[in-house]
Short mmCIF file of C-alpha atoms in Angstrom, two decimals:
data_model
loop_
_atom_site.label_atom_id
_atom_site.label_comp_id
_atom_site.label_asym_id
_atom_site.label_seq_id
_atom_site.Cartn_x
_atom_site.Cartn_y
_atom_site.Cartn_z
CA MET A 11 -0.01 -0.02 -0.07
CA SER A 12 1.23 3.50 -0.79
CA ALA A 13 2.40 5.51 2.23
CA ASP A 14 0.04 8.19 1.49
CA GLU A 15 -2.99 6.32 0.36
CA ILE A 16 -6.29 7.08 2.13
CA LEU A 17 -9.69 5.64 2.36
CA ASP A 18 -12.78 7.56 1.18
CA TYR A 19 -13.99 9.42 4.42
CA ASP A 20 -17.55 8.28 4.58
CA SER A 21 -16.35 4.71 3.77
CA VAL A 22 -14.11 4.63 6.92
CA PHE A 23 -17.40 4.77 9.28
CA GLU A 24 -18.96 1.92 7.71
CA LYS A 25 -16.67 -0.52 9.50
CA TYR A 26 -14.77 1.73 12.05
CA GLU A 27 -15.14 4.19 14.87
CA PRO A 28 -12.31 6.86 15.47
CA VAL A 29 -10.81 7.27 19.01
CA LEU A 30 -9.07 10.49 19.68
CA GLY A 31 -6.78 11.91 22.34
CA PHE A 32 -5.08 15.39 22.25
CA GLU A 33 -2.23 16.80 24.14
CA VAL A 34 -2.09 20.48 23.99
CA HIS A 35 1.05 22.31 25.17
CA VAL A 36 0.44 25.70 26.49
CA GLU A 37 3.43 28.02 26.78
CA LEU A 38 2.98 30.43 29.98
CA ASN A 39 3.81 34.04 29.52
CA THR A 40 5.74 34.36 32.86
CA LYS A 41 8.61 36.72 32.82
CA THR A 42 11.24 34.15 33.56
CA LYS A 43 11.46 30.42 32.56
CA MET A 44 10.22 27.39 34.68
CA PHE A 45 13.41 26.63 36.63
CA SER A 46 15.74 29.61 35.69
CA SER A 47 15.84 33.29 35.96
CA ALA A 48 16.54 33.73 32.13
CA PRO A 49 14.05 35.72 30.30
CA ASN A 50 11.01 34.29 28.85
CA GLU A 51 10.93 36.37 25.74
CA PHE A 52 9.90 35.51 22.08
CA GLY A 53 11.69 36.56 18.84
CA ASP A 54 15.07 37.62 20.54
CA GLU A 55 18.54 36.74 18.97
CA PRO A 56 19.16 33.12 19.06
CA ASN A 57 20.79 31.77 22.43
CA THR A 58 20.60 35.15 24.23
CA ASN A 59 17.78 34.10 26.69
CA VAL A 60 19.72 31.40 28.36
CA ASN A 61 21.85 30.76 31.37
CA GLU A 62 23.72 27.83 33.01
CA VAL A 63 20.38 26.15 34.25
CA ASP A 64 18.92 26.15 30.90
CA LEU A 65 22.03 24.61 29.35
CA GLY A 66 22.30 21.81 32.22
CA LEU A 67 25.90 22.84 33.04
CA PRO A 68 27.39 20.95 36.11
CA GLY A 69 26.64 21.67 39.59
CA VAL A 70 23.71 24.00 38.76
CA LEU A 71 20.39 23.61 40.48
CA PRO A 72 16.73 24.35 39.20
CA VAL A 73 14.24 26.78 41.16
CA VAL A 74 10.60 26.39 40.52
CA ASN A 75 8.73 29.47 39.29
CA LYS A 76 5.96 30.29 41.50
CA ALA A 77 4.25 32.38 38.83
CA ALA A 78 4.08 29.34 36.73
CA VAL A 79 2.78 27.16 39.26
CA GLU A 80 -0.10 29.83 40.03
CA SER A 81 -0.78 29.83 36.35
CA SER A 82 -0.97 26.05 36.09
CA ILE A 83 -3.25 26.00 38.97
CA LYS A 84 -5.63 28.66 37.22
CA ILE A 85 -5.61 26.44 34.13
CA GLY A 86 -6.35 23.35 36.10
CA LEU A 87 -9.40 25.20 37.69
CA ALA A 88 -10.56 26.45 34.39
CA LEU A 89 -10.60 23.02 33.20
CA ASN A 90 -12.90 21.82 36.00
CA CYS A 91 -9.72 19.57 37.38
CA GLN A 92 -9.14 18.63 40.92
CA ILE A 93 -5.80 20.36 42.04
CA ALA A 94 -3.42 18.12 43.95
CA GLU A 95 -2.38 19.01 47.37
CA THR A 96 1.14 18.03 46.84
CA CYS A 97 2.83 17.00 43.46
CA ARG A 98 6.36 16.46 42.32
CA PHE A 99 8.64 16.92 39.12
CA ALA A 100 10.09 14.03 37.44
CA ARG A 101 12.71 13.43 34.94
CA LYS A 102 11.65 12.41 31.52
CA ASN A 103 14.89 10.96 29.79
CA TYR A 104 15.74 11.06 26.22
CA PHE A 105 18.39 12.51 23.82
CA TYR A 106 17.97 15.06 21.33
CA PRO A 107 19.95 18.01 20.49
CA ASP A 108 17.37 20.49 21.52
CA THR A 109 17.36 19.20 25.33
CA PRO A 110 20.67 19.93 26.58
CA LYS A 111 20.30 18.26 29.75
CA ASN A 112 19.20 15.09 28.05
CA PHE A 113 16.33 14.86 30.10
CA GLN A 114 13.20 17.16 30.37
CA THR A 115 11.85 18.15 33.85
CA SER A 116 8.29 17.32 33.74
CA GLN A 117 5.47 15.58 35.81
CA TYR A 118 4.74 11.93 35.57
CA ASP A 119 2.42 10.05 38.15
CA GLU A 120 1.91 13.28 40.11
CA PRO A 121 0.24 16.00 37.96
CA ILE A 122 -0.74 19.15 39.53
CA ALA A 123 -4.18 18.87 38.10
CA PHE A 124 -6.27 15.92 37.03
CA ASP A 125 -9.80 14.48 36.55
CA GLY A 126 -11.31 17.43 34.71
CA TYR A 127 -13.65 18.23 31.69
CA LEU A 128 -14.57 20.64 28.90
CA ASP A 129 -17.90 20.94 27.23
CA ILE A 130 -17.33 21.77 23.70
CA GLU A 131 -19.96 23.46 21.69
CA LEU A 132 -19.88 22.35 18.03
CA GLU A 133 -20.98 24.77 15.13
CA ASP A 134 -24.69 23.44 15.06
CA GLY A 135 -24.92 23.90 18.88
CA GLU A 136 -24.43 20.36 20.00
CA VAL A 137 -22.26 19.89 22.95
CA PHE A 138 -19.59 17.23 23.40
CA ARG A 139 -17.98 16.44 26.71
CA VAL A 140 -14.42 15.96 26.55
CA GLU A 141 -12.94 14.34 29.57
CA ILE A 142 -9.47 15.69 30.78
CA GLU A 143 -7.08 13.33 32.35
CA ARG A 144 -4.50 15.62 33.46
CA ALA A 145 -2.78 18.81 33.13
CA HIS A 146 0.83 18.85 34.37
CA MET A 147 3.77 21.33 34.40
CA GLU A 148 6.89 20.90 32.51
CA GLU A 149 9.64 22.81 30.49
CA ASP A 150 9.79 23.41 26.73
CA ALA A 151 12.63 22.10 24.49
CA GLY A 152 15.03 24.28 22.42
CA LYS A 153 14.19 24.97 18.69
CA LEU A 154 16.14 23.23 15.89
CA THR A 155 16.54 24.79 12.52
CA HIS A 156 17.50 22.34 9.84
CA MET A 157 19.53 23.91 6.93
CA GLY A 158 19.71 22.76 3.39
CA GLY A 159 16.85 20.10 3.27
CA ALA A 160 13.46 20.20 1.77
CA ALA A 161 10.54 22.00 3.64
CA GLY A 162 12.79 22.35 6.76
CA ARG A 163 12.63 18.87 7.67
CA ILE A 164 15.80 17.09 9.18
CA GLN A 165 15.50 14.48 6.22
CA GLY A 166 17.96 15.60 3.64
CA ALA A 167 19.32 18.71 5.62
CA ASP A 168 23.12 19.45 5.38
CA TYR A 169 23.28 20.67 9.05
CA SER A 170 20.97 21.71 11.79
CA LEU A 171 21.10 25.07 14.31
CA VAL A 172 19.87 24.85 17.60
CA ASP A 173 18.46 27.93 19.45
CA TYR A 174 17.96 27.34 23.33
CA ASN A 175 15.86 30.36 23.99
CA ARG A 176 13.02 28.29 24.35
CA ALA A 177 14.57 25.61 26.38
CA GLY A 178 13.29 25.90 29.97
CA VAL A 179 10.13 28.00 29.14
CA PRO A 180 7.24 26.84 31.36
CA LEU A 181 4.58 24.52 29.71
CA VAL A 182 1.50 23.27 30.77
CA GLU A 183 0.67 19.97 28.81
CA ILE A 184 -3.32 19.20 28.95
CA VAL A 185 -3.87 15.64 28.21
CA THR A 186 -7.30 14.21 27.42
CA LYS A 187 -8.86 10.81 28.14
CA PRO A 188 -9.63 8.79 25.13
CA ILE A 189 -12.51 10.43 23.34
CA VAL A 190 -15.04 7.95 21.67
CA GLY A 191 -18.40 8.78 19.99
CA ALA A 192 -17.53 11.86 17.93
CA GLY A 193 -17.86 9.77 14.66
CA LYS A 194 -17.86 11.61 11.50
CA ARG A 195 -17.40 14.97 13.54
CA ALA A 196 -14.24 13.83 14.89
CA PRO A 197 -12.07 16.61 12.80
CA GLU A 198 -14.65 19.31 13.84
CA LEU A 199 -14.37 18.17 17.62
CA ALA A 200 -10.58 18.25 17.45
CA LYS A 201 -10.73 21.91 16.07
CA ALA A 202 -13.43 23.08 18.56
CA TYR A 203 -11.48 21.47 21.45
CA VAL A 204 -8.10 23.40 20.68
CA ALA A 205 -10.00 26.41 20.12
CA ALA A 206 -11.69 26.14 23.61
CA VAL A 207 -8.40 25.57 25.43
CA ARG A 208 -6.79 28.41 23.48
CA GLU A 209 -9.72 30.63 24.43
CA ILE A 210 -9.50 29.73 28.03
CA VAL A 211 -5.80 30.27 28.59
CA LYS A 212 -5.99 33.50 26.70
CA ASN A 213 -8.98 34.64 28.70
CA LEU A 214 -7.11 33.45 31.88
CA GLY A 215 -4.13 35.85 30.89
CA VAL A 216 -1.48 32.96 31.57
CA SER A 217 -0.52 32.72 27.88
CA ASP A 218 -0.34 34.77 24.74
CA ALA A 219 -1.95 31.88 23.03
CA ARG A 220 -0.66 32.65 19.52
CA MET A 221 -0.54 29.43 17.66
CA GLU A 222 1.78 30.82 15.00
CA ARG A 223 4.18 31.19 17.54
CA GLY A 224 4.05 27.99 19.15
CA ASN A 225 2.31 29.51 22.45
CA VAL A 226 -0.37 26.82 21.85
CA ARG A 227 0.71 23.34 20.13
CA CYS A 228 -1.43 20.26 19.86
CA ASP A 229 -0.29 16.47 19.51
CA ALA A 230 -3.18 14.94 17.88
CA ASN A 231 -3.82 11.09 18.61
CA VAL A 232 -5.83 8.99 16.10
CA SER A 233 -6.90 5.44 16.22
CA LEU A 234 -9.59 3.42 14.56
CA LYS A 235 -11.39 0.50 16.17
CA PRO A 236 -13.92 -1.89 14.64
CA ILE A 237 -17.53 -0.79 15.50
CA GLY A 238 -18.73 -2.96 18.23
CA GLN A 239 -15.20 -3.89 19.48
CA GLU A 240 -13.96 -2.44 22.96
CA LYS A 241 -10.41 -2.81 22.40
CA PHE A 242 -8.81 0.44 20.98
CA GLY A 243 -6.91 0.22 17.80
CA THR A 244 -3.13 1.42 17.53
CA ARG A 245 -2.70 5.06 17.58
CA SER A 246 -0.55 7.59 15.76
CA GLU A 247 0.41 10.97 17.11
CA THR A 248 0.66 13.84 14.70
CA LYS A 249 3.20 16.22 16.63
CA ASN A 250 3.25 19.86 17.00
CA VAL A 251 0.22 20.90 15.01
CA ASN A 252 -0.02 24.83 15.28
CA SER A 253 -3.24 26.03 13.61
CA LEU A 254 -6.95 25.03 14.20
CA ARG A 255 -7.42 24.26 10.73
CA ALA A 256 -4.27 22.18 10.62
CA VAL A 257 -5.70 20.21 13.74
CA GLU A 258 -8.88 19.47 11.82
CA HIS A 259 -7.17 18.55 8.60
CA ALA A 260 -4.73 16.33 10.33
CA VAL A 261 -7.15 14.38 12.20
CA ARG A 262 -9.28 13.92 9.01
CA PHE A 263 -6.14 12.77 7.00
CA GLU A 264 -5.14 10.49 9.71
CA ILE A 265 -8.78 8.83 10.05
CA GLN A 266 -8.58 8.13 6.19
CA ARG A 267 -5.01 6.87 6.35
CA HIS A 268 -5.81 4.52 9.11
CA GLY A 269 -8.64 3.25 7.40
CA ALA A 270 -6.72 2.48 4.14
CA VAL A 271 -3.97 0.78 6.12
CA LEU A 272 -6.57 -1.44 7.80
CA GLU A 273 -8.59 -2.32 4.63
CA SER A 274 -5.39 -3.36 2.96
CA GLY A 275 -4.69 -5.92 5.56
CA GLU A 276 -1.69 -4.36 7.13
CA LYS A 277 -1.23 -3.02 10.59
CA VAL A 278 -1.20 0.60 11.82
CA VAL A 279 2.36 1.27 13.21
CA GLN A 280 2.46 3.27 16.56
CA GLU A 281 4.60 6.25 15.66
CA THR A 282 4.90 9.85 15.62
CA ARG A 283 3.93 11.76 12.46
CA HIS A 284 4.69 15.12 11.07
CA TRP A 285 1.98 17.53 9.54
CA HIS A 286 2.55 19.19 6.05
CA GLU A 287 0.37 22.15 5.65
CA ASP A 288 1.20 22.53 1.88
CA THR A 289 -0.10 19.01 1.01
CA ARG A 290 -2.50 18.51 4.06
CA THR A 291 -0.85 15.24 4.79
CA THR A 292 1.35 13.53 7.48
CA THR A 293 4.47 11.67 7.01
CA SER A 294 6.19 9.26 9.34
CA GLY A 295 8.55 10.48 11.95
CA ARG A 296 9.71 7.87 14.51
CA PRO A 297 8.20 4.89 16.60
CA LYS A 298 6.20 6.32 19.41
CA SER A 299 7.68 5.38 22.83
CA ASP A 300 5.61 4.32 25.69
CA ALA A 301 5.99 6.04 29.13
CA ASP A 302 8.27 3.17 30.39
CA ASP A 303 10.72 4.01 27.55
CA TYR A 304 11.47 7.39 29.08
CA ARG A 305 12.65 5.96 32.39
CA TYR A 306 10.83 8.65 34.51
CA PHE A 307 12.16 8.98 38.06
CA PRO A 308 11.54 11.79 40.69
CA GLU A 309 13.64 14.96 40.09
CA PRO A 310 16.06 14.68 42.88
CA ASP A 311 16.76 18.48 42.83
CA LEU A 312 13.26 19.83 43.27
CA VAL A 313 11.04 19.43 46.44
CA PRO A 314 7.54 18.70 46.07
CA VAL A 315 5.02 21.50 45.19
CA VAL A 316 2.51 21.95 47.96
CA ALA A 317 -0.73 23.60 46.93
CA SER A 318 -2.74 24.60 50.14
CA ARG A 319 -6.47 24.54 49.92
CA GLU A 320 -6.35 28.24 50.97
CA TRP A 321 -4.01 29.10 48.16
CA VAL A 322 -5.95 27.25 45.58
CA GLU A 323 -9.24 29.18 46.55
CA GLU A 324 -7.30 32.52 46.47
CA LEU A 325 -6.46 31.67 42.90
CA ARG A 326 -10.07 30.47 42.07
CA ALA A 327 -11.23 33.80 43.31
CA THR A 328 -9.01 35.60 40.71
CA LEU A 329 -10.57 33.77 37.84
CA PRO A 330 -12.23 35.79 34.99
CA GLU A 331 -15.62 35.03 33.82
CA PRO A 332 -15.77 31.75 31.88
CA PRO A 333 -15.70 31.95 28.25
CA ALA A 334 -18.98 30.03 27.97
CA GLU A 335 -20.76 32.17 30.32
CA ARG A 336 -19.27 35.42 28.72
CA ARG A 337 -20.79 34.14 25.37
CA LYS A 338 -24.14 33.62 27.00
CA ARG A 339 -23.96 37.30 28.52
CA LEU A 340 -22.88 38.72 25.05
CA LYS A 341 -25.51 36.99 23.10
CA THR A 342 -28.03 38.20 25.49
CA ALA A 343 -26.54 41.99 25.60
CA TRP A 344 -26.47 42.13 21.68
CA GLY A 345 -29.78 40.64 21.07
CA TYR A 346 -28.49 38.26 18.53
CA SER A 347 -30.25 35.20 17.28
CA ASP A 348 -28.81 31.96 18.06
CA LEU A 349 -27.82 31.56 14.59
CA GLU A 350 -26.35 35.10 14.19
CA PHE A 351 -24.12 34.41 17.39
CA ARG A 352 -23.09 31.22 16.20
CA ASP A 353 -21.84 32.52 13.03
CA VAL A 354 -20.04 35.33 14.90
CA VAL A 355 -18.42 32.93 17.10
CA ASN A 356 -17.50 30.23 14.36
CA ALA A 357 -16.01 33.42 12.21
CA GLY A 358 -13.67 34.36 15.13
CA VAL A 359 -15.18 38.04 15.40
CA MET A 360 -16.72 37.93 18.91
CA ASP A 361 -14.05 39.71 20.57
CA LEU A 362 -13.78 42.06 18.03
CA ILE A 363 -17.23 42.95 17.88
CA GLU A 364 -17.20 43.30 21.80
CA GLU A 365 -14.34 45.79 21.28
CA THR A 366 -16.42 47.42 18.60
CA VAL A 367 -19.34 47.81 20.58
CA ALA A 368 -17.40 49.11 23.83
CA ALA A 369 -16.02 51.80 21.35
CA GLY A 370 -19.64 53.02 20.97
CA LEU A 371 -21.17 51.17 17.91
CA LYS A 372 -24.58 49.38 18.21
CA ALA A 373 -24.07 45.63 18.28
CA ALA A 374 -26.26 45.15 15.06
CA ALA A 375 -23.89 47.82 12.98
CA ALA A 376 -20.78 46.20 14.42
CA ARG A 377 -21.88 42.55 13.25
CA LYS A 378 -22.78 43.91 9.80
CA TRP A 379 -19.41 45.26 9.30
CA TRP A 380 -17.31 42.49 10.71
CA MET A 381 -19.38 39.60 9.02
CA GLY A 382 -20.18 41.47 5.81
CA GLU A 383 -16.96 43.30 5.11
CA VAL A 384 -14.06 41.75 7.05
CA VAL A 385 -14.67 38.07 7.29
CA GLY A 386 -14.75 37.23 3.57
CA ARG A 387 -11.51 39.20 3.18
CA ALA A 388 -10.02 37.12 5.89
CA LYS A 389 -10.99 33.83 4.42
CA ALA A 390 -9.60 35.08 1.11
CA ALA A 391 -6.34 35.82 2.74
CA GLU A 392 -6.24 32.75 4.87
CA VAL A 393 -5.95 34.50 8.04
CA ASP A 394 -7.91 35.09 11.14
CA PRO A 395 -10.07 38.18 10.96
CA GLY A 396 -8.24 39.83 13.93
CA GLU A 397 -4.82 39.24 11.80
CA LEU A 398 -6.08 41.11 8.70
CA GLY A 399 -5.28 44.72 9.69
CA ILE A 400 -8.68 46.13 10.22
CA THR A 401 -9.35 47.20 13.85
CA PRO A 402 -12.38 48.07 15.89
CA ASP A 403 -11.35 51.61 15.82
CA VAL A 404 -11.27 51.57 12.06
CA ILE A 405 -14.69 50.11 11.83
CA VAL A 406 -16.17 52.81 14.15
CA GLN A 407 -14.62 55.53 11.86
CA VAL A 408 -15.85 53.98 8.69
CA ASN A 409 -19.34 53.60 10.19
CA GLY A 410 -19.40 57.12 11.34
CA LEU A 411 -18.45 58.41 8.09
CA VAL A 412 -21.39 56.26 6.38
CA GLU A 413 -23.62 57.74 9.22
CA ALA A 414 -22.66 61.43 8.44
CA GLY A 415 -23.59 61.03 4.76
CA LYS A 416 -19.95 61.37 3.73
CA ILE A 417 -19.58 58.03 2.13
CA ASN A 418 -22.10 55.27 1.19
CA ASN A 419 -21.74 51.45 1.83
CA LYS A 420 -20.19 50.88 -1.72
CA MET A 421 -17.60 53.50 -0.80
CA ALA A 422 -17.06 52.25 2.65
CA SER A 423 -15.92 48.87 0.98
CA GLN A 424 -13.29 50.97 -1.00
CA VAL A 425 -12.37 52.73 2.25
CA LEU A 426 -11.44 49.30 3.80
CA ASP A 427 -9.46 48.34 0.74
CA GLY A 428 -7.69 51.38 1.15
CA VAL A 429 -6.74 50.88 5.01
CA LEU A 430 -5.66 47.44 4.24
CA ALA A 431 -3.25 48.79 1.42
CA GLY A 432 -1.52 51.05 3.94
CA GLU A 433 -3.10 54.08 2.69
CA GLY A 434 -3.79 55.60 6.11
CA SER A 435 -7.02 56.12 8.25
CA PRO A 436 -10.32 55.91 6.76
CA GLU A 437 -10.65 59.70 6.40
CA GLU A 438 -7.13 59.70 4.80
CA VAL A 439 -8.17 57.22 2.22
CA VAL A 440 -11.45 58.95 1.52
CA ALA A 441 -9.56 62.30 0.78
CA ALA A 442 -6.85 60.59 -1.40
CA ARG A 443 -9.33 58.46 -3.25
CA GLY A 444 -11.87 61.16 -3.73
CA LEU A 445 -14.62 59.10 -2.43
CA ALA A 446 -17.03 61.75 -0.73
CA VAL A 447 -20.54 61.50 -1.49
CA VAL A 448 -21.94 63.98 -4.17
CA SER A 449 -24.64 65.81 -2.53
CA ASP A 450 -24.69 69.09 -4.55
CA ASP A 451 -28.11 68.92 -6.50
CA GLY A 452 -26.62 70.66 -9.54
CA PRO A 453 -24.26 67.57 -10.59
CA LEU A 454 -27.04 65.29 -9.55
CA LEU A 455 -29.71 67.09 -11.77
CA GLU A 456 -27.33 66.96 -14.79
CA ALA A 457 -27.04 63.17 -14.35
CA ILE A 458 -30.77 62.70 -13.77
CA ASP A 459 -31.48 64.46 -17.09
CA ALA A 460 -28.97 62.13 -18.77
CA ALA A 461 -30.30 59.15 -17.35
CA LEU A 462 -34.05 59.84 -18.09
CA ALA A 463 -32.95 60.89 -21.65
CA ALA A 464 -31.36 57.42 -22.10
CA GLN A 465 -34.33 55.74 -20.83
CA PRO A 466 -37.46 57.39 -21.86
CA ASP A 467 -39.66 54.44 -21.56
CA VAL A 468 -38.72 54.05 -17.71
CA ALA A 469 -39.40 57.66 -17.09
CA GLU A 470 -43.11 57.04 -18.59
CA LYS A 471 -43.39 53.88 -16.50
CA ILE A 472 -42.59 56.07 -13.31
CA ARG A 473 -45.09 58.82 -14.46
CA GLY A 474 -47.70 56.30 -15.09
CA GLY A 475 -47.43 55.31 -11.34
CA LYS A 476 -44.95 52.24 -11.48
CA VAL A 477 -42.57 54.07 -8.86
CA GLN A 478 -40.43 50.74 -8.37
CA ALA A 479 -39.22 51.15 -11.93
CA ILE A 480 -37.06 54.23 -10.63
CA GLY A 481 -34.25 51.85 -9.77
CA ALA A 482 -33.12 51.90 -13.31
CA ILE A 483 -32.80 55.82 -13.29
CA VAL A 484 -31.15 55.73 -9.97
CA GLY A 485 -28.71 53.05 -11.29
CA GLY A 486 -27.79 55.23 -14.24
CA VAL A 487 -27.03 58.31 -12.03
CA MET A 488 -24.84 56.04 -9.64
CA LYS A 489 -23.08 54.69 -12.54
CA ALA A 490 -22.57 58.40 -14.03
CA THR A 491 -21.19 59.71 -10.62
CA ARG A 492 -19.02 56.47 -10.07
CA GLY A 493 -20.99 55.39 -7.06
CA GLN A 494 -20.53 58.79 -5.22
CA ALA A 495 -24.19 59.89 -5.37
CA ASP A 496 -26.56 59.94 -2.16
CA ALA A 497 -28.67 57.47 -3.53
CA GLY A 498 -31.77 58.67 -1.35
CA ARG A 499 -31.24 62.36 -2.59
CA VAL A 500 -31.29 60.99 -6.34
CA ARG A 501 -34.54 59.31 -5.81
CA GLU A 502 -36.01 62.30 -4.37
CA LEU A 503 -34.75 64.53 -7.06
CA ILE A 504 -35.94 62.13 -9.73
CA LEU A 505 -39.61 62.00 -8.19
CA GLU A 506 -39.54 65.74 -8.14
CA LYS A 507 -38.55 66.09 -11.79
CA LEU A 508 -41.20 63.72 -13.06
CA GLY A 509 -43.83 65.17 -10.80
CA VAL A 510 -44.46 62.07 -9.15
CA GLU A 511 -45.21 61.69 -5.33
CA GLY A 512 -42.86 59.22 -3.37
#
């Protein structure tokens, strides 16, 4: 069987049921690293945010970052987890160049948070509960850049560069229990789950939650089991998927790939896989190790972490409004229908609309601009609406120009194009492009006379009482004025010219 052969998606579910599992890695935005005083900053020159602890030099001792522990407890509480009264760190042993100590300081059998859940709402409103097994603290590894190979992969590379700036950055790894019952909606659930986790950690303020920077990364586990069978199939783990679309596509591809392997009579290999966004496929990485292969043992240089019940409750009291409750409140406050609000959430513009409403725009108008003008542009550019370059302040300014009668809706679209093109603020774009509405009756009457002369039959229909035919004349005037006429005023002048009451 070809390595990239897949089975028709619907055909998979005639015989098999998918079992999912997710490990979401959340980088915390503490000022310093998990076990050292080195800065936790993104984008600095390689190997500048490191010290002797990060590099694992002989004789150094780690010190636990209290702020990272507090952030971890907050995440556990937000995931409806139990918080351990005591927990300890362990050494996870493996050799790789981006791990200078040759082990990762993590947690194994004593995580700080465990036995939680998240209720995930899918696009049509169906709610699916995902059980959380654990959320544990650990440190990130460094970053390897492979030079000279294809697509930045180690295969075929001439050499590799290592940047230890990320080594030791605080992480919380959130591990689900096996997820069964999603059926054909498994890819959709995968995307919605990771989106929910990202929303929670961003809402808590404990992570920048920017997936393109690796602040939130997902390892997606997929297996198939024959329908009616209790035993799970062999899983594959697609590593470090860093966008919501990629999570959805990776799960779908792996379901189809597993189906093809099983239908060919072969066995699925337990392994890690690499995701390729350009082809929307995965390729084999390395055999997947089980926990025993890492030879976990308690970290001898760190004492257990004690989370007193008083401390946990103090942190619980600082938690912001949960995202699900916030959505319910905003939907009610804005007066959106279920479908309208669901579309807003699915389009990723809820936060943007909230900022726009806070800036003074009515909720209906804010929704009109973001859903009508911005979302389509974002999809075409294949970016999230918030990354497009149009801000709530720009929307408020454009809406103000329309309400003041300075531009119409068609011109407003051109103004947004100008803002995206870097031509300045909305008012600067209007001035530079000459987009102001023509409201002077003189030029409008000239254009009306020309339009009536060009369509005398339409003029007679209007005089005869068929006022709805006026659209053809208005259209002619708008064309003559390059869409810059005030359509309402044009209609009034046409009716006056023809002696017809509106």
